[in-house]
Amino acid sequence: MKVGIDAIAFYTPQHYVDMAELAVARGIEPEKFTLGLGQERMSIATPCEDTVHLAINASLKALRDFDIHPEDIGTLVVGTETGIDHSKPIAVYVHHALGLPDNCITYETKHACFGAMAAVTSVGDWIISGRAKGKKALIIAADIANYPVKSSAEPTQGAGAVAIVVSEDPNLCEFDRSIHGYFTKNVMDFWRPLYSKEAFADGHYSISCYLDALEKSKLDSGEKAPAITELAACLYHVPFVKMASKAHQKNFEVELGHAIEKGTPEFDQFKASFAEKTQPWLAFNSQVGNIYTASLFLSLINLLSSSELKAGETVSVFSYGSGCAASYSIFSLVEGYERWKAVIDPGSLLNERRKLSIAEYERVMSKRDEVIKESGVINPEDWDLTSNYLYIGNRNHIRQYSGLNIG
Ligand code: CAA
C-alpha cells in the first residue's frame, strides 16, 4: 500500500517585519540578518492570530483546495509548541471549525519543532495497520516563534501553519517506509518554561545540537538510505535559512567521513550540491521566518509548488526538535503531483501581508505579552484584520473566536 501526502496548505498572519529595517533599528548591519541568517521578512502574529486561528485557516484551505470532505478525515493531530491551554488541545477547536466526524481521533503532539513530523509518521503507520479503514489523517503544524525583543534570537521569529493530509494513494508524495532514522537526547538547547511566553535559547549550542542530531539520525537511517548524489532534493528543518546550509554541509561531511574546509574542491562540491538540492526550496522560509513545527513543511511546499522534478524522484526530509528529537526520512514524488502546483503556491498570501514599522511591531509584541484571564475582549479592528476565526478574548475563562460558537 502506498502512503504519503495527499494535500498540503499554508497559512500565515497578515503582517510582517522587514529584516533590514529591524537590523537598522537595532544598530546592526542589515547583511547580518539578510545574508548571515538568510532572512528577508518575518511574519508577525497580532494577539488575535493565535495558533488556533492559524491551524483552522490552514486546514480549511487544504480541504477546500484538494476537494476533501470532512467525513473523509479519521484522525486529526496538531503538532505545536505554542499551545493555548495546558489541557485542551488546539486540535479540538479545529475539529469543531471543520465539522469533522465525532468518531475522529483528535489530539495534540509536542516535542518542540519535531511534534508535527512525529505525527505524520505515526498516522502513516495508522493507515498501514488497516485501522484507518480508508480514511485520511489531517496533521497541522502550527506555531508562533516568540523571543525577547532586542535579544540575539529576535531575528529568528515568525508565525504560520501548514496543514498536511496523509492518505493511501496520495496526490503529492509517498513515504519510503523502509528508510527511517531517529535520534533522541536530553539537551538544554532551547526550551520555554510554563511561566514564559518567550522561548529561552542557548543559540550557538542549539546549532551544534541540531547538527549532531542530523548526523545521528542520518546514520540510523541505515545503508539503504540513498546518498546525496542519488537524491533530487534535501530538505531540512529551517529555523533560519542559513541553518539549512549548515545542515547540508554536515550531511555532506557525514557521507565523506570528515569535515570540509572552505577553499577546497570538496567545499565547492558542497556549495554546488546545496545550490541544486536545498537552496531552491528556501524562498518562502526567508519570507516567513521560523515557524517551528511547520518550517520543514514550508520548505516542502516550496518544492511542491515550484520544482521541475519528475515523479519518482526522491527527497530526504530532516526534522529537528530541540530538547531534542530528530528524524531522517525519504519521500518520493508521485505521478501527477505537478497539477497541484498552482493551488499550493502561497505567493499571493505572502505578498498580501502588510508591513509593520518597527514601532508597530514592538507594540504588537508588548500586547502579545498581555494575558487575558477570566474575561476580556480583543478587537480585531485594532490590528487591521479581515480573516476568520480570530481570537477575540475570554468569557468566563473560555477562549472566544470569531465565527465559532463556543459557550
Ligand atoms: N554580513 C554578513 N554576515 C554576517 C554579518 C554581516 N555584517 N555579521 C554577522 N554575520 C554572520 C555571522 O558570520 C554568522 O554566520 P555563520 O553562522 O555562517 O558564521 C551569522 O551572521 C549569525 O551571526 P552570529 O552567529 O554572530 O549571530 P548571533 O549570535 O547574534 O545569533 C543565533 C544567531 C544563534 C541563530 C540566534 O539568532 C538564536 O539564538 N536564534 C534562536 C535559536 C535557533 O534558531 N537555533 C537554531 C538551531 S535549534 C532549532 O533549529 C530549533 C528551533 O527551531 C529553535
Tab-separated table of C-alpha atoms and ligand atoms in Angstrom:
chain	number	residue	atom	x	y	z
A	1	MET	CA	0.000	0.000	0.000
A	2	LYS	CA	1.261	3.499	-0.907
A	3	VAL	CA	1.059	6.079	1.920
A	4	GLY	CA	2.039	9.724	1.730
A	5	ILE	CA	0.964	13.347	1.470
A	6	ASP	CA	-2.342	13.836	-0.323
A	7	ALA	CA	-2.853	17.563	0.294
A	8	ILE	CA	-0.926	20.464	1.813
A	9	ALA	CA	-1.681	24.130	2.532
A	10	PHE	CA	-0.017	27.078	4.246
A	11	TYR	CA	-1.413	29.976	6.245
A	12	THR	CA	0.402	32.894	7.897
A	13	PRO	CA	-0.556	36.082	9.763
A	14	GLN	CA	-1.365	39.243	7.825
A	15	HIS	CA	1.638	41.342	8.873
A	16	TYR	CA	5.398	41.119	8.545
A	17	VAL	CA	8.572	42.906	9.593
A	18	ASP	CA	11.321	43.726	7.120
A	19	MET	CA	14.582	42.260	8.416
A	20	ALA	CA	16.829	45.024	7.080
A	21	GLU	CA	14.668	47.631	8.864
A	22	LEU	CA	14.787	45.611	12.081
A	23	ALA	CA	18.582	45.399	11.849
A	24	VAL	CA	18.905	49.166	11.387
A	25	ALA	CA	16.611	49.769	14.387
A	26	ARG	CA	18.846	47.506	16.483
A	27	GLY	CA	22.085	49.166	15.303
A	28	ILE	CA	23.140	46.009	13.422
A	29	GLU	CA	24.361	45.759	9.810
A	30	PRO	CA	21.364	44.579	7.693
A	31	GLU	CA	23.582	41.956	5.983
A	32	LYS	CA	23.867	40.083	9.276
A	33	PHE	CA	20.138	39.286	9.089
A	34	THR	CA	19.743	39.065	5.289
A	35	LEU	CA	22.979	37.215	4.434
A	36	GLY	CA	24.276	35.936	7.793
A	37	LEU	CA	20.912	34.405	8.743
A	38	GLY	CA	19.351	34.445	5.247
A	39	GLN	CA	16.101	36.141	6.313
A	40	GLU	CA	14.263	38.842	4.311
A	41	ARG	CA	10.995	39.152	6.261
A	42	MET	CA	9.269	37.552	9.223
A	43	SER	CA	5.537	37.087	9.746
A	44	ILE	CA	4.247	38.644	12.960
A	45	ALA	CA	1.140	37.351	14.706
A	46	THR	CA	-1.023	40.005	16.376
A	47	PRO	CA	-2.834	38.965	19.604
A	48	CYS	CA	-5.895	37.840	17.563
A	49	GLU	CA	-3.861	35.485	15.359
A	50	ASP	CA	-3.107	32.656	17.780
A	51	THR	CA	-2.290	29.051	16.863
A	52	VAL	CA	-5.988	28.050	16.813
A	53	HIS	CA	-6.580	30.749	14.191
A	54	LEU	CA	-3.548	29.677	12.140
A	55	ALA	CA	-4.382	25.956	12.357
A	56	ILE	CA	-8.043	26.364	11.358
A	57	ASN	CA	-7.263	28.573	8.367
A	58	ALA	CA	-4.500	26.280	7.050
A	59	SER	CA	-6.705	23.185	7.347
A	60	LEU	CA	-9.763	24.782	5.736
A	61	LYS	CA	-7.551	25.705	2.790
A	62	ALA	CA	-6.149	22.161	2.491
A	63	LEU	CA	-9.603	20.549	2.451
A	64	ARG	CA	-11.064	23.138	0.074
A	65	ASP	CA	-8.144	23.202	-2.399
A	66	PHE	CA	-7.929	19.406	-2.665
A	67	ASP	CA	-11.695	18.809	-2.527
A	68	ILE	CA	-11.513	16.648	0.614
A	69	HIS	CA	-14.763	16.163	2.535
A	70	PRO	CA	-14.684	16.450	6.373
A	71	GLU	CA	-16.206	12.923	6.569
A	72	ASP	CA	-13.006	11.582	4.924
A	73	ILE	CA	-10.875	12.548	7.970
A	74	GLY	CA	-10.419	9.817	10.603
A	75	THR	CA	-7.504	11.287	12.603
A	76	LEU	CA	-6.684	14.921	13.395
A	77	VAL	CA	-3.396	15.890	15.081
A	78	VAL	CA	-1.967	19.340	15.770
A	79	GLY	CA	1.799	19.407	16.291
A	80	THR	CA	2.766	22.575	18.141
A	81	GLU	CA	4.952	24.109	20.804
A	82	THR	CA	2.643	27.138	21.066
A	83	GLY	CA	-0.265	25.551	22.937
A	84	ILE	CA	-3.117	27.752	24.169
A	85	ASP	CA	-4.069	25.624	27.186
A	86	HIS	CA	-2.314	23.101	29.462
A	87	SER	CA	-5.156	20.634	28.925
A	88	LYS	CA	-7.379	21.434	25.955
A	89	PRO	CA	-5.730	20.803	22.578
A	90	ILE	CA	-5.830	23.179	19.602
A	91	ALA	CA	-6.950	20.133	17.615
A	92	VAL	CA	-10.423	20.091	19.165
A	93	TYR	CA	-11.066	23.701	18.060
A	94	VAL	CA	-10.035	22.667	14.534
A	95	HIS	CA	-12.308	19.615	14.758
A	96	HIS	CA	-15.216	21.945	15.638
A	97	ALA	CA	-14.489	24.558	12.940
A	98	LEU	CA	-14.115	21.944	10.180
A	99	GLY	CA	-17.155	19.922	11.251
A	100	LEU	CA	-15.184	16.674	11.399
A	101	PRO	CA	-16.970	13.413	12.324
A	102	ASP	CA	-17.378	12.724	16.043
A	103	ASN	CA	-15.538	9.388	15.757
A	104	CYS	CA	-12.388	11.201	14.548
A	105	ILE	CA	-9.292	10.548	16.734
A	106	THR	CA	-8.203	14.048	17.851
A	107	TYR	CA	-5.114	15.113	19.818
A	108	GLU	CA	-2.051	17.387	20.078
A	109	THR	CA	1.641	16.393	19.956
A	110	LYS	CA	4.649	18.220	21.367
A	111	HIS	CA	8.358	17.822	21.052
A	112	ALA	CA	9.490	21.317	20.061
A	113	CYS	CA	9.743	21.517	16.231
A	114	PHE	CA	9.557	17.699	15.856
A	115	GLY	CA	5.906	17.350	17.027
A	116	ALA	CA	4.266	17.524	13.592
A	117	MET	CA	6.759	15.225	11.852
A	118	ALA	CA	6.277	12.673	14.650
A	119	ALA	CA	2.536	12.817	13.939
A	120	VAL	CA	2.992	12.490	10.173
A	121	THR	CA	4.995	9.289	10.702
A	122	SER	CA	2.516	7.878	13.243
A	123	VAL	CA	-0.539	8.448	11.073
A	124	GLY	CA	1.280	6.748	8.187
A	125	ASP	CA	1.556	3.682	10.437
A	126	TRP	CA	-2.147	4.056	11.399
A	127	ILE	CA	-3.067	3.868	7.719
A	128	ILE	CA	-0.747	0.912	7.012
A	129	SER	CA	-2.151	-1.002	10.007
A	130	GLY	CA	-5.604	-1.029	8.369
A	131	ARG	CA	-7.277	0.767	11.297
A	132	ALA	CA	-7.899	3.862	9.149
A	133	LYS	CA	-10.453	1.860	7.103
A	134	GLY	CA	-9.843	4.045	4.041
A	135	LYS	CA	-9.967	7.343	5.965
A	136	LYS	CA	-7.328	10.081	5.796
A	137	ALA	CA	-5.424	11.899	8.552
A	138	LEU	CA	-5.127	15.668	8.914
A	139	ILE	CA	-1.921	16.893	10.591
A	140	ILE	CA	-1.429	20.577	11.306
A	141	ALA	CA	1.928	22.093	12.197
A	142	ALA	CA	1.137	25.482	13.793
A	143	ASP	CA	3.492	27.756	15.704
A	144	ILE	CA	4.445	31.284	16.699
A	145	ALA	CA	8.179	31.686	17.355
A	146	ASN	CA	8.495	34.263	20.101
A	147	TYR	CA	11.784	35.524	21.584
A	148	PRO	CA	12.502	38.631	23.649
A	149	VAL	CA	12.612	41.924	21.739
A	150	LYS	CA	16.232	43.068	21.228
A	151	SER	CA	17.647	39.586	22.013
A	152	SER	CA	20.014	37.828	19.587
A	153	ALA	CA	17.194	35.386	18.771
A	154	GLU	CA	14.773	38.207	17.849
A	155	PRO	CA	15.539	37.947	14.071
A	156	THR	CA	14.648	34.228	14.119
A	157	GLN	CA	10.939	34.683	14.931
A	158	GLY	CA	7.973	34.004	12.620
A	159	ALA	CA	4.428	32.577	12.622
A	160	GLY	CA	2.355	30.244	10.479
A	161	ALA	CA	0.756	26.856	9.978
A	162	VAL	CA	0.970	24.065	7.424
A	163	ALA	CA	-1.909	21.572	7.127
A	164	ILE	CA	-0.984	18.159	5.714
A	165	VAL	CA	-3.409	15.413	4.715
A	166	VAL	CA	-1.894	11.905	4.806
A	167	SER	CA	-3.644	9.095	2.937
A	168	GLU	CA	-3.197	5.949	0.935
A	169	ASP	CA	-2.724	6.546	-2.791
A	170	PRO	CA	-1.617	10.195	-2.194
A	171	ASN	CA	-1.631	13.075	-4.717
A	172	LEU	CA	1.769	14.583	-3.920
A	173	CYS	CA	4.451	12.363	-2.404
A	174	GLU	CA	4.883	8.905	-0.985
A	175	PHE	CA	6.791	7.891	2.184
A	176	ASP	CA	9.558	5.308	1.840
A	177	ARG	CA	8.640	3.218	4.879
A	178	SER	CA	11.803	1.090	4.675
A	179	ILE	CA	14.124	4.026	5.441
A	180	HIS	CA	13.814	5.975	8.661
A	181	GLY	CA	16.407	7.152	11.206
A	182	TYR	CA	15.768	8.601	14.681
A	183	PHE	CA	17.736	10.350	17.401
A	184	THR	CA	16.813	11.494	20.928
A	185	LYS	CA	18.976	13.107	23.632
A	186	ASN	CA	18.190	15.248	26.676
A	187	VAL	CA	19.835	18.633	25.938
A	188	MET	CA	19.028	22.189	27.090
A	189	ASP	CA	19.476	23.996	23.780
A	190	PHE	CA	16.032	25.622	23.597
A	191	TRP	CA	13.012	25.499	25.895
A	192	ARG	CA	10.025	27.528	27.105
A	193	PRO	CA	9.102	27.176	30.790
A	194	LEU	CA	5.389	27.121	31.697
A	195	TYR	CA	5.587	30.652	33.092
A	196	SER	CA	7.096	32.194	29.951
A	197	LYS	CA	5.535	33.269	26.656
A	198	GLU	CA	9.026	33.665	25.200
A	199	ALA	CA	11.461	30.864	24.436
A	200	PHE	CA	14.899	30.578	26.004
A	201	ALA	CA	17.671	29.516	23.612
A	202	ASP	CA	21.351	28.752	24.017
A	203	GLY	CA	21.711	29.819	20.388
A	204	HIS	CA	25.125	28.527	19.284
A	205	TYR	CA	24.757	25.354	21.338
A	206	SER	CA	21.349	24.759	19.679
A	207	ILE	CA	23.051	24.841	16.280
A	208	SER	CA	25.563	22.180	17.358
A	209	CYS	CA	22.757	20.035	18.867
A	210	TYR	CA	20.819	20.280	15.579
A	211	LEU	CA	23.885	19.209	13.544
A	212	ASP	CA	24.685	16.351	15.938
A	213	ALA	CA	21.076	15.108	15.669
A	214	LEU	CA	21.283	15.281	11.858
A	215	GLU	CA	24.419	13.133	11.840
A	216	LYS	CA	22.998	10.561	14.275
A	217	SER	CA	19.565	10.245	12.647
A	218	LYS	CA	21.086	10.001	9.161
A	219	LEU	CA	23.415	7.220	10.334
A	220	ASP	CA	20.436	5.491	11.987
A	221	SER	CA	18.541	5.530	8.674
A	222	GLY	CA	20.852	2.717	7.529
A	223	GLU	CA	22.757	1.662	4.451
A	224	LYS	CA	19.680	1.540	2.221
A	225	ALA	CA	19.292	5.330	2.539
A	226	PRO	CA	20.234	6.995	-0.767
A	227	ALA	CA	23.398	9.125	-0.903
A	228	ILE	CA	23.037	12.868	-1.504
A	229	THR	CA	24.074	12.372	-5.145
A	230	GLU	CA	21.123	9.989	-5.657
A	231	LEU	CA	18.600	12.432	-4.155
A	232	ALA	CA	16.798	15.114	-6.166
A	233	ALA	CA	16.424	17.369	-3.109
A	234	CYS	CA	17.464	17.545	0.560
A	235	LEU	CA	15.028	19.301	2.904
A	236	TYR	CA	15.798	20.318	6.492
A	237	HIS	CA	14.163	21.962	9.472
A	238	VAL	CA	14.661	25.707	8.801
A	239	PRO	CA	14.816	27.892	11.948
A	240	PHE	CA	16.563	30.407	9.675
A	241	VAL	CA	17.706	29.898	6.077
A	242	LYS	CA	21.441	29.775	6.829
A	243	MET	CA	20.813	26.803	9.139
A	244	ALA	CA	19.789	24.709	6.118
A	245	SER	CA	23.158	25.474	4.535
A	246	LYS	CA	24.981	24.403	7.718
A	247	ALA	CA	22.825	21.245	7.722
A	248	HIS	CA	23.617	20.375	4.112
A	249	GLN	CA	27.335	20.832	4.794
A	250	LYS	CA	27.033	18.473	7.775
A	251	ASN	CA	25.105	15.971	5.640
A	252	PHE	CA	27.935	16.095	3.097
A	253	GLU	CA	30.584	15.670	5.802
A	254	VAL	CA	28.794	12.637	7.264
A	255	GLU	CA	28.973	10.937	3.857
A	256	LEU	CA	32.620	11.923	3.338
A	257	GLY	CA	33.558	10.863	6.878
A	258	HIS	CA	35.457	14.087	7.571
A	259	ALA	CA	34.969	17.852	7.945
A	260	ILE	CA	35.395	20.030	4.853
A	261	GLU	CA	37.312	23.304	4.780
A	262	LYS	CA	36.469	26.468	2.837
A	263	GLY	CA	38.590	26.882	-0.307
A	264	THR	CA	38.887	23.135	-1.010
A	265	PRO	CA	37.341	21.295	-4.010
A	266	GLU	CA	35.116	19.378	-1.549
A	267	PHE	CA	33.758	22.688	-0.220
A	268	ASP	CA	32.970	23.768	-3.803
A	269	GLN	CA	31.169	20.439	-4.358
A	270	PHE	CA	29.102	21.002	-1.211
A	271	LYS	CA	28.204	24.553	-2.354
A	272	ALA	CA	27.108	23.291	-5.789
A	273	SER	CA	25.082	20.498	-4.190
A	274	PHE	CA	23.407	22.956	-1.776
A	275	ALA	CA	22.559	25.301	-4.676
A	276	GLU	CA	20.909	22.427	-6.558
A	277	LYS	CA	19.226	20.359	-3.837
A	278	THR	CA	18.295	22.661	-0.931
A	279	GLN	CA	18.560	26.384	-1.670
A	280	PRO	CA	15.765	26.489	-4.314
A	281	TRP	CA	13.240	25.444	-1.650
A	282	LEU	CA	14.074	28.100	0.959
A	283	ALA	CA	12.495	31.203	-0.588
A	284	PHE	CA	9.265	31.016	1.442
A	285	ASN	CA	11.177	30.359	4.688
A	286	SER	CA	13.194	33.524	4.051
A	287	GLN	CA	9.891	35.449	3.787
A	288	VAL	CA	8.160	33.954	6.839
A	289	GLY	CA	10.856	33.256	9.464
A	290	ASN	CA	10.894	30.362	11.907
A	291	ILE	CA	7.565	28.576	12.262
A	292	TYR	CA	8.999	25.764	14.381
A	293	THR	CA	6.989	22.559	13.590
A	294	ALA	CA	5.899	23.978	10.228
A	295	SER	CA	9.289	25.217	8.917
A	296	LEU	CA	10.294	21.915	7.306
A	297	PHE	CA	6.879	21.590	5.653
A	298	LEU	CA	7.044	25.156	4.307
A	299	SER	CA	10.236	24.140	2.508
A	300	LEU	CA	8.361	21.082	1.161
A	301	ILE	CA	5.571	23.429	-0.042
A	302	ASN	CA	8.228	25.476	-1.832
A	303	LEU	CA	9.424	22.325	-3.615
A	304	LEU	CA	5.949	21.003	-4.463
A	305	SER	CA	4.788	24.352	-5.851
A	306	SER	CA	7.823	25.282	-7.931
A	307	SER	CA	10.040	22.317	-8.787
A	308	GLU	CA	10.585	20.773	-12.187
A	309	LEU	CA	11.455	17.436	-10.544
A	310	LYS	CA	9.929	14.299	-12.035
A	311	ALA	CA	7.633	11.713	-10.499
A	312	GLY	CA	9.660	9.002	-8.748
A	313	GLU	CA	12.497	11.365	-7.778
A	314	THR	CA	13.434	11.173	-4.105
A	315	VAL	CA	13.798	13.803	-1.382
A	316	SER	CA	15.424	13.496	2.058
A	317	VAL	CA	13.463	15.079	4.906
A	318	PHE	CA	15.189	16.007	8.192
A	319	SER	CA	13.131	17.111	11.183
A	320	TYR	CA	14.729	18.517	14.356
A	321	GLY	CA	13.014	19.396	17.615
A	322	SER	CA	15.103	20.996	20.348
A	323	GLY	CA	15.414	19.228	23.617
A	324	CYS	CA	15.970	17.084	21.448
A	325	ALA	CA	14.482	14.606	18.952
A	326	ALA	CA	15.094	14.179	15.228
A	327	SER	CA	14.170	12.014	12.267
A	328	TYR	CA	15.638	11.462	8.809
A	329	SER	CA	13.344	10.027	6.150
A	330	ILE	CA	12.806	9.724	2.412
A	331	PHE	CA	9.793	10.830	0.346
A	332	SER	CA	9.289	10.364	-3.396
A	333	LEU	CA	7.203	12.472	-5.758
A	334	VAL	CA	4.171	10.724	-7.227
A	335	GLU	CA	2.789	10.768	-10.766
A	336	GLY	CA	0.735	13.905	-11.447
A	337	TYR	CA	1.931	15.949	-8.425
A	338	GLU	CA	2.648	18.856	-10.784
A	339	ARG	CA	-1.023	19.565	-11.389
A	340	TRP	CA	-1.385	20.850	-7.801
A	341	LYS	CA	1.465	23.382	-8.042
A	342	ALA	CA	-0.709	26.466	-8.530
A	343	VAL	CA	-3.118	25.728	-5.667
A	344	ILE	CA	-0.259	25.013	-3.244
A	345	ASP	CA	1.738	28.150	-4.116
A	346	PRO	CA	1.355	30.624	-1.196
A	347	GLY	CA	2.883	33.530	-3.161
A	348	SER	CA	-0.233	35.731	-3.115
A	349	LEU	CA	-0.803	35.129	0.631
A	350	LEU	CA	2.765	36.256	1.330
A	351	ASN	CA	2.534	39.286	-0.945
A	352	GLU	CA	-0.767	40.450	0.552
A	353	ARG	CA	0.738	40.835	4.058
A	354	ARG	CA	1.113	44.394	5.351
A	355	LYS	CA	4.496	45.648	6.544
A	356	LEU	CA	4.704	46.786	10.169
A	357	SER	CA	7.014	49.634	11.106
A	358	ILE	CA	9.411	48.654	13.887
A	359	ALA	CA	7.378	50.810	16.322
A	360	GLU	CA	4.164	48.966	15.307
A	361	TYR	CA	5.926	45.608	15.647
A	362	GLU	CA	7.104	46.490	19.162
A	363	ARG	CA	3.521	47.458	20.089
A	364	VAL	CA	2.286	44.064	18.829
A	365	MET	CA	4.947	42.318	20.907
A	366	SER	CA	4.041	44.218	24.083
A	367	LYS	CA	0.315	43.485	23.608
A	368	ARG	CA	1.040	39.817	22.891
A	369	ASP	CA	2.549	39.574	26.371
A	370	GLU	CA	-0.723	40.688	27.995
A	371	VAL	CA	-2.612	37.701	29.387
A	372	ILE	CA	-6.399	37.850	29.484
A	373	LYS	CA	-7.653	35.836	32.455
A	374	GLU	CA	-11.338	35.449	33.379
A	375	SER	CA	-12.837	37.904	30.891
A	376	GLY	CA	-11.694	40.488	28.388
A	377	VAL	CA	-12.069	41.470	24.770
A	378	ILE	CA	-9.551	41.953	21.948
A	379	ASN	CA	-10.842	43.874	18.957
A	380	PRO	CA	-9.513	42.576	15.599
A	381	GLU	CA	-10.113	46.030	14.072
A	382	ASP	CA	-7.353	47.405	16.327
A	383	TRP	CA	-5.000	45.205	14.299
A	384	ASP	CA	-6.480	45.874	10.876
A	385	LEU	CA	-7.508	42.218	10.428
A	386	THR	CA	-10.016	40.798	7.971
A	387	SER	CA	-9.682	36.999	8.310
A	388	ASN	CA	-11.921	34.466	10.103
A	389	TYR	CA	-11.578	32.501	13.353
A	390	LEU	CA	-9.721	35.273	15.185
A	391	TYR	CA	-9.085	35.081	18.937
A	392	ILE	CA	-11.303	37.829	20.390
A	393	GLY	CA	-10.775	37.409	24.141
A	394	ASN	CA	-12.104	35.315	27.057
A	395	ARG	CA	-15.518	34.871	28.659
A	396	ASN	CA	-15.617	33.020	31.997
A	397	HIS	CA	-12.044	31.780	31.338
A	398	ILE	CA	-13.144	30.359	27.964
A	399	ARG	CA	-11.324	31.490	24.808
A	400	GLN	CA	-13.626	33.026	22.210
A	401	TYR	CA	-13.121	33.008	18.423
A	402	SER	CA	-14.947	34.977	15.721
A	403	GLY	CA	-17.174	32.623	13.744
A	404	LEU	CA	-17.053	29.769	16.308
A	405	ASN	CA	-19.855	29.253	18.793
A	406	ILE	CA	-18.037	28.110	21.971
A	407	GLY	CA	-20.142	28.633	25.103
B	1	CAA	N1	27.332	40.410	6.972
B	1	CAA	C1	27.137	39.104	6.657
B	1	CAA	N2	27.096	38.105	7.602
B	1	CAA	C2	27.230	38.474	8.897
B	1	CAA	C3	27.424	39.811	9.286
B	1	CAA	C4	27.472	40.806	8.267
B	1	CAA	N3	27.638	42.100	8.542
B	1	CAA	N4	27.530	39.852	10.638
B	1	CAA	C5	27.403	38.571	11.081
B	1	CAA	N5	27.227	37.753	10.021
B	1	CAA	C6	27.008	36.300	10.043
B	1	CAA	C7	27.872	35.534	11.027
B	1	CAA	O1	29.172	35.288	10.495
B	1	CAA	C8	27.050	34.276	11.222
B	1	CAA	O2	27.222	33.416	10.117
B	1	CAA	P1	27.872	31.948	10.328
B	1	CAA	O3	26.994	31.234	11.321
B	1	CAA	O4	27.827	31.332	8.988
B	1	CAA	O5	29.243	32.191	10.849
B	1	CAA	C9	25.600	34.789	11.154
B	1	CAA	O6	25.677	36.068	10.532
B	1	CAA	C10	24.950	34.948	12.508
B	1	CAA	O7	25.817	35.690	13.321
B	1	CAA	P2	26.027	35.293	14.852
B	1	CAA	O8	26.275	33.824	14.980
B	1	CAA	O9	27.008	36.237	15.423
B	1	CAA	O10	24.564	35.634	15.380
B	1	CAA	P3	24.035	35.670	16.865
B	1	CAA	O11	24.993	35.065	17.792
B	1	CAA	O12	23.616	37.075	17.141
B	1	CAA	O13	22.698	34.797	16.797
B	1	CAA	C11	21.515	32.731	16.507
B	1	CAA	C12	22.386	33.787	15.846
B	1	CAA	C13	22.359	31.904	17.481
B	1	CAA	C14	20.941	31.836	15.412
B	1	CAA	C15	20.342	33.435	17.289
B	1	CAA	O14	19.550	34.167	16.401
B	1	CAA	C16	19.470	32.455	18.077
B	1	CAA	O15	19.770	32.120	19.210
B	1	CAA	N6	18.309	32.010	17.484
B	1	CAA	C17	17.387	31.061	18.158
B	1	CAA	C18	17.925	29.664	18.237
B	1	CAA	C19	17.917	28.949	16.906
B	1	CAA	O16	17.251	29.326	15.962
B	1	CAA	N7	18.663	27.838	16.831
B	1	CAA	C20	18.729	27.018	15.625
B	1	CAA	C21	19.043	25.573	15.954
B	1	CAA	S1	17.857	24.919	17.115
B	1	CAA	C22	16.463	24.624	16.156
B	1	CAA	O17	16.558	24.542	14.966
B	1	CAA	C23	15.119	24.527	16.838
B	1	CAA	C24	14.376	25.805	16.639
B	1	CAA	O18	13.610	25.924	15.693
B	1	CAA	C25	14.594	26.902	17.583
